[in-house]
PDB file of C-alpha atoms in Angstrom:
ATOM      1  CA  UNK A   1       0.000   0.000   0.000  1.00 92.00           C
ATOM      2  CA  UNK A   2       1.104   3.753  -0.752  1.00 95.00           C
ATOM      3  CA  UNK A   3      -0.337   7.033  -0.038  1.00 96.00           C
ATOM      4  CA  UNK A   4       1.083  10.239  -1.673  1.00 97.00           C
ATOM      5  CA  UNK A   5       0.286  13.446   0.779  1.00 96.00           C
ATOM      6  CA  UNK A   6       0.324  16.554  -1.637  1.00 95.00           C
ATOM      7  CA  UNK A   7      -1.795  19.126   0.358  1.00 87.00           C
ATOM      8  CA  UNK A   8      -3.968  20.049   2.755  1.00 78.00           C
ATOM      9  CA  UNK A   9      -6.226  22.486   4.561  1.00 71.00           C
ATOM     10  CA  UNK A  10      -6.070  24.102   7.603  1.00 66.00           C
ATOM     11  CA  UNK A  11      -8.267  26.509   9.466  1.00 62.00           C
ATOM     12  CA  UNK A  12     -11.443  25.037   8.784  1.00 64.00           C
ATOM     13  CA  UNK A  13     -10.205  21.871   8.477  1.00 67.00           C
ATOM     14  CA  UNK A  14      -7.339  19.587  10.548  1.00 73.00           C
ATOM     15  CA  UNK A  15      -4.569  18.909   8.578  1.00 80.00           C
ATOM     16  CA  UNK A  16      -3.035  15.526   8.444  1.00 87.00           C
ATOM     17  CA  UNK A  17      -0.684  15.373  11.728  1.00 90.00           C
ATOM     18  CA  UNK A  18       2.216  13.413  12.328  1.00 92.00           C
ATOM     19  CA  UNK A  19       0.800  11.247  14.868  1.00 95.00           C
ATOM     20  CA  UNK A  20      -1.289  10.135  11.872  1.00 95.00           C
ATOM     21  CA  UNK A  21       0.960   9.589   9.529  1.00 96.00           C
ATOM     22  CA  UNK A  22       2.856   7.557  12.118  1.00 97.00           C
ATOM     23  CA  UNK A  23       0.470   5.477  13.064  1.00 97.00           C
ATOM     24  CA  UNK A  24       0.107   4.427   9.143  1.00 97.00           C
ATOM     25  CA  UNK A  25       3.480   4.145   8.815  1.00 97.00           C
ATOM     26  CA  UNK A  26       3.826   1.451  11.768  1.00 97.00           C
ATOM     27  CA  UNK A  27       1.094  -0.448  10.197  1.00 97.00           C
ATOM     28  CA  UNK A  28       3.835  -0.479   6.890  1.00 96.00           C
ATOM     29  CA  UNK A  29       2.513   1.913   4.333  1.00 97.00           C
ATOM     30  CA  UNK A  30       4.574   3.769   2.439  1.00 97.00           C
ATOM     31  CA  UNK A  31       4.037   7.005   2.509  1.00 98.00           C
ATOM     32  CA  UNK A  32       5.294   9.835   0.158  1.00 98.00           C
ATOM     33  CA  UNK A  33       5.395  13.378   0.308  1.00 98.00           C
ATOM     34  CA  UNK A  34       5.645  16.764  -1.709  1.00 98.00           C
ATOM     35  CA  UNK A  35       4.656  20.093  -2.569  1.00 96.00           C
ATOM     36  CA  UNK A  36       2.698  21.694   0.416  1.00 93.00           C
ATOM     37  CA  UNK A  37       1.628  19.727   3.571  1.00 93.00           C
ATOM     38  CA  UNK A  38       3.448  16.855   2.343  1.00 96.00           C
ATOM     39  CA  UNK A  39       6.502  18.289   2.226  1.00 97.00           C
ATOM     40  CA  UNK A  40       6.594  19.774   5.479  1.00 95.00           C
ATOM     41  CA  UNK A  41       5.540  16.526   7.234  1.00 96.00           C
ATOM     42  CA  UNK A  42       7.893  14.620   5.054  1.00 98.00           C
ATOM     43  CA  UNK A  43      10.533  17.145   6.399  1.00 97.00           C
ATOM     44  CA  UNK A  44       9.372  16.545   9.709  1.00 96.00           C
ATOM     45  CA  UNK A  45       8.743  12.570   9.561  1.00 98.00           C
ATOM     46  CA  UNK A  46      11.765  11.129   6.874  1.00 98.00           C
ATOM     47  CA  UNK A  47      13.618   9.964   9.768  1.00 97.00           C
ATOM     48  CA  UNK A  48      10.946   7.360  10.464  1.00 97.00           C
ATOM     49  CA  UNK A  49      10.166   6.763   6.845  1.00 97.00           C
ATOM     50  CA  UNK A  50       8.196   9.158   5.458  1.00 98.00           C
ATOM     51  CA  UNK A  51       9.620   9.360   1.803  1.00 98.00           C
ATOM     52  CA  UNK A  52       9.990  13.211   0.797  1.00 98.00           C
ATOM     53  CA  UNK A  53       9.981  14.067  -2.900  1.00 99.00           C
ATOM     54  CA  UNK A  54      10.498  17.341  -4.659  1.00 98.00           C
ATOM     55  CA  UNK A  55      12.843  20.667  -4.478  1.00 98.00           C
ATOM     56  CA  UNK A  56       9.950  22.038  -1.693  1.00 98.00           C
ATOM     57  CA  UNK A  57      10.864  18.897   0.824  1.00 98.00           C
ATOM     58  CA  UNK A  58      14.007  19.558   0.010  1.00 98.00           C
ATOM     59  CA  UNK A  59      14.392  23.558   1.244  1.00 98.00           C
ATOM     60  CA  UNK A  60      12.134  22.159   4.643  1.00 97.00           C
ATOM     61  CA  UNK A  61      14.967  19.547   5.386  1.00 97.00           C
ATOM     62  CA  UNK A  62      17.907  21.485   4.916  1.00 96.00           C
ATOM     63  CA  UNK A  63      15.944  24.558   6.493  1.00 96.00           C
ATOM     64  CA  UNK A  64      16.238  27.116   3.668  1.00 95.00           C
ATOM     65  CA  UNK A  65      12.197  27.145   4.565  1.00 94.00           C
ATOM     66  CA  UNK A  66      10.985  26.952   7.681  1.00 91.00           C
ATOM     67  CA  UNK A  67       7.432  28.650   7.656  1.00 90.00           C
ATOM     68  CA  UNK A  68       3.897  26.766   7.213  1.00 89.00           C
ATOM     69  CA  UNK A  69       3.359  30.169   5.437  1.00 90.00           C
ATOM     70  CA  UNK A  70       5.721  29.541   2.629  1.00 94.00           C
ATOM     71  CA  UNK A  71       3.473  27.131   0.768  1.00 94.00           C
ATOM     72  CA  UNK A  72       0.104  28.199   2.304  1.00 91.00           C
ATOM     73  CA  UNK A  73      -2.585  29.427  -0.020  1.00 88.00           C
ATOM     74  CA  UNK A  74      -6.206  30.422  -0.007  1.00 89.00           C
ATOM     75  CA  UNK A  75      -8.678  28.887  -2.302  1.00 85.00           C
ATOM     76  CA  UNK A  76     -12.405  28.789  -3.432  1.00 83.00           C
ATOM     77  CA  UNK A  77     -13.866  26.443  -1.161  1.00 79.00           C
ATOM     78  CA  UNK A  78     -15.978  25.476  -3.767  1.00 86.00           C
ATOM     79  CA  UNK A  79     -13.961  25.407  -6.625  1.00 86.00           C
ATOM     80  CA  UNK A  80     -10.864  25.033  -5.176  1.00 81.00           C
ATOM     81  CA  UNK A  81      -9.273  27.573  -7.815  1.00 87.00           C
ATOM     82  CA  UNK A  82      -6.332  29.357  -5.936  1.00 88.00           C
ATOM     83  CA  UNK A  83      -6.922  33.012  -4.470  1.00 92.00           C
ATOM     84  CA  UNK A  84      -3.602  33.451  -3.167  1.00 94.00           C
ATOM     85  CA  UNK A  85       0.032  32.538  -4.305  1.00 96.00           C
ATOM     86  CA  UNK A  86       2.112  30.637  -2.256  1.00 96.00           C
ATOM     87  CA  UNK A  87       5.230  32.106  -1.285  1.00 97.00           C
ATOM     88  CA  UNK A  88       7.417  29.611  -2.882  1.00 98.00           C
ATOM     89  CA  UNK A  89       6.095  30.089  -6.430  1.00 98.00           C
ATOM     90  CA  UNK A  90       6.768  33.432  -5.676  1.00 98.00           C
ATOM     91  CA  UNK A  91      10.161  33.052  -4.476  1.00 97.00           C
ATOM     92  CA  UNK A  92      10.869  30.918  -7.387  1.00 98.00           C
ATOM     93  CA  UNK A  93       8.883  33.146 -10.046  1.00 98.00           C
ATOM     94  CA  UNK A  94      11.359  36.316  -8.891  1.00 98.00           C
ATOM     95  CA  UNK A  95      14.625  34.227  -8.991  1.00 98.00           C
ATOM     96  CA  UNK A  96      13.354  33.337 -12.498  1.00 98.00           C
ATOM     97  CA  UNK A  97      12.925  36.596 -13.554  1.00 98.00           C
ATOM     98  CA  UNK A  98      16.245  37.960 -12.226  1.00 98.00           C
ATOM     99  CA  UNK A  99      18.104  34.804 -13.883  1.00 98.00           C
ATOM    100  CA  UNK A 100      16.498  35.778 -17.308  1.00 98.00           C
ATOM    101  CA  UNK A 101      17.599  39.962 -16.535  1.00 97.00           C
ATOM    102  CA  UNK A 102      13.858  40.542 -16.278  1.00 96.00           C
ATOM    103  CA  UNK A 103      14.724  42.402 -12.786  1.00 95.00           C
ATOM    104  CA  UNK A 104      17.759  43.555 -11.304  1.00 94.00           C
ATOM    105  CA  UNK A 105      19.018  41.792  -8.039  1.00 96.00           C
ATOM    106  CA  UNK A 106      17.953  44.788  -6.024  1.00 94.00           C
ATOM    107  CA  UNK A 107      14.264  44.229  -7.821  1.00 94.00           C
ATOM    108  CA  UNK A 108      14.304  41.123  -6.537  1.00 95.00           C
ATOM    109  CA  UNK A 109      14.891  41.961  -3.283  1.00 95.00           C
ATOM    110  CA  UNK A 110      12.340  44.678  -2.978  1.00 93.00           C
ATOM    111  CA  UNK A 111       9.628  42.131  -4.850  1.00 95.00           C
ATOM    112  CA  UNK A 112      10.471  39.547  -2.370  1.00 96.00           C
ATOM    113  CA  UNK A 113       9.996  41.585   0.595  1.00 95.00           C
ATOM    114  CA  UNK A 114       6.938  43.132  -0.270  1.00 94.00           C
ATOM    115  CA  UNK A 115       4.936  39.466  -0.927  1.00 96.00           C
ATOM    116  CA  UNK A 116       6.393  37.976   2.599  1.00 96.00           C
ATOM    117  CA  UNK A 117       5.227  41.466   4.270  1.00 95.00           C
ATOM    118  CA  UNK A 118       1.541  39.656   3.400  1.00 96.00           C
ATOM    119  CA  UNK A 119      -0.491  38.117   4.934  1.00 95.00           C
ATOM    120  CA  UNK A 120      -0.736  34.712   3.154  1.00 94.00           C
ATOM    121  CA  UNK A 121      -4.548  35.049   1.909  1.00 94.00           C
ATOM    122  CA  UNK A 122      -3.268  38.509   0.389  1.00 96.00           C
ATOM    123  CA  UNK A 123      -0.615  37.369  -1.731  1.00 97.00           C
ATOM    124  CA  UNK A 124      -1.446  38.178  -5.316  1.00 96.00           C
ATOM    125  CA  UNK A 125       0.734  39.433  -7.850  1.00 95.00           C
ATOM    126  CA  UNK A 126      -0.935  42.509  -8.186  1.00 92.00           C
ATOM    127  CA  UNK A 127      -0.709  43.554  -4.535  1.00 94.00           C
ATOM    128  CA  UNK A 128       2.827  42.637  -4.605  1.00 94.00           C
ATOM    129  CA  UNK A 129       3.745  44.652  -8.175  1.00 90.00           C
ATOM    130  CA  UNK A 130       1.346  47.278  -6.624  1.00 90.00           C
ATOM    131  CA  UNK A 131       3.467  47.656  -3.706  1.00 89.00           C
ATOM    132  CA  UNK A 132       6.781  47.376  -5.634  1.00 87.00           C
ATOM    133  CA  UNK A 133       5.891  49.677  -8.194  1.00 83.00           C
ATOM    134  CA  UNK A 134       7.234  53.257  -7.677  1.00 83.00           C
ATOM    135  CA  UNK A 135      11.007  50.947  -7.362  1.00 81.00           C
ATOM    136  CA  UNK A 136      10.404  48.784  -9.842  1.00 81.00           C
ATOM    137  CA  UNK A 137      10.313  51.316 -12.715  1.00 80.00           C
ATOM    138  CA  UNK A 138      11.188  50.842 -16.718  1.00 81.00           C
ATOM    139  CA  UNK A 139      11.155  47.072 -15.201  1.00 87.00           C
ATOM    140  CA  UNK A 140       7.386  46.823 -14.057  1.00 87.00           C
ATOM    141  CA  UNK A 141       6.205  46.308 -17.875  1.00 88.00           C
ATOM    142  CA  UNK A 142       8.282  43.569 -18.393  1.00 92.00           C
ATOM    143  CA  UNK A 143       7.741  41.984 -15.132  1.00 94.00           C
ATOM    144  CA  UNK A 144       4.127  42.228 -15.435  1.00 93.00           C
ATOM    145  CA  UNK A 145       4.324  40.087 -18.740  1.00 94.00           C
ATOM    146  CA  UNK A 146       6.551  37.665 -17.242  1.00 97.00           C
ATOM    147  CA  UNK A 147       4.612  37.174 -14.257  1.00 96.00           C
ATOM    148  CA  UNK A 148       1.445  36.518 -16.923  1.00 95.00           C
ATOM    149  CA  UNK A 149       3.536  34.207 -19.301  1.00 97.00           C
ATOM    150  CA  UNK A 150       6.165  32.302 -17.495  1.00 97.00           C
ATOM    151  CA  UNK A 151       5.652  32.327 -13.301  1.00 96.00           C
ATOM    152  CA  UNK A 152       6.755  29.032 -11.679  1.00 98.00           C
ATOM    153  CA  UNK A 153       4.484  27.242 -10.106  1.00 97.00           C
ATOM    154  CA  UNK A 154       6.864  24.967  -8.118  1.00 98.00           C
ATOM    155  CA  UNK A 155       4.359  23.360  -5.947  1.00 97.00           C
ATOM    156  CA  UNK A 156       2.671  21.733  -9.452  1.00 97.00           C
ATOM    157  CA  UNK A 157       6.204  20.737 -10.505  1.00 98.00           C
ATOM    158  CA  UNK A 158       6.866  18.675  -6.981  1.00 98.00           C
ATOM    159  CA  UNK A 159       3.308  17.211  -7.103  1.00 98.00           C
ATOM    160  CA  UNK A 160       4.036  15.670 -10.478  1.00 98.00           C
ATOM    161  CA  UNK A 161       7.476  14.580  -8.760  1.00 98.00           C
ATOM    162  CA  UNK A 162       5.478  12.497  -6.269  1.00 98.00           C
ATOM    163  CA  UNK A 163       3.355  10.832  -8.976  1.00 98.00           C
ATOM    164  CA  UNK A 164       6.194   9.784 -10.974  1.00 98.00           C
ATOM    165  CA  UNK A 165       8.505   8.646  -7.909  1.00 98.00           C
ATOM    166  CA  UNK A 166       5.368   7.059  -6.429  1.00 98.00           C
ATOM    167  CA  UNK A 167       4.997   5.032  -9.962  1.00 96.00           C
ATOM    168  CA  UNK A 168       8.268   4.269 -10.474  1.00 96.00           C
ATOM    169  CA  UNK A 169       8.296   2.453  -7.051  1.00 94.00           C
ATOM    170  CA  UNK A 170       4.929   0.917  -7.487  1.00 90.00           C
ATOM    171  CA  UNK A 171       6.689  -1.432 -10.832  1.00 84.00           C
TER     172      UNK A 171
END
């Protein structure tokens, strides 16, 4: 048996805890993890066999992240279409941009701080731009196009990670 954790709710909702995932793990299902809440427990429960997949797991474990709010999001509770942006896609989205000489370094920085500076259910791309603009200058255009065309959406990239690991060890 196998179970791949990818995300989960909170507020309104318990997330999966670790005595949970324990107790499954005892019973000797393997269980996988990426993304969102499966990354942080997998960062939390490897050392008892949790299997973490995925660059997010990754910055958890060797505590480059360390904040629930990093991949936390808010959503249409009946659609479940994203509100928010997590803070890693953003994270990753800026470095993006400054690798391709979208934005400067100093861009970056000033991008960065303004989406962490929100509160999780307020982090949208236009907020953040909004609140960079007056510093971002002749840059804000191209920005604006990048963040429409080519924004990284690294929590979708480690959830399709988890699939592929979890088939690969399912042959």
């Amino acid at each position: 048996d196998i179970i791949g954790i990818i995300d989960g709710v909170f507020f309104r909702e318990s997330a999966v805890s670790p005595r949970e995932i324990m107790e499954v793990l005892k019973a000797g299902v393997k269980i996988y993890g990426a993304s969102s809440m499966g990354a942080l427990r997998a960062s939390e429960l490897d050392r008892y066999g949790m299997i973490g997949v995925g660059k997010i797991y990754q910055w958890y474990r060797g505590g480059i992240l360390n904040s629930d709010d990093e991949v936390a999001l808010s959503f249409d509770s009946e659609e479940f279409i994203p509100i928010s942006e997590p803070l890693v896609n953003i994270r990753e989205t800026i470095k993006k941009a400054t690798n391709q000489n979208i934005i400067s370094p100093e861009e970056s920085e000033i991008l960065f701080k303004s989406a962490k500076s929100l509160y999780f259910p307020e982090r949208r791309w236009d907020k953040i731009i909004k609140n960079s603009e007056n510093t971002l200058g002749k840059s804000l255009l191209n920005f604006l196009v990048f963040v429409r065309n080519d924004r990284v959406d690294i929590k979708k990239e480690d959830a399709i990670l988890l699939l592929k690991k979890i088939d690969e060890d399912s042959k």
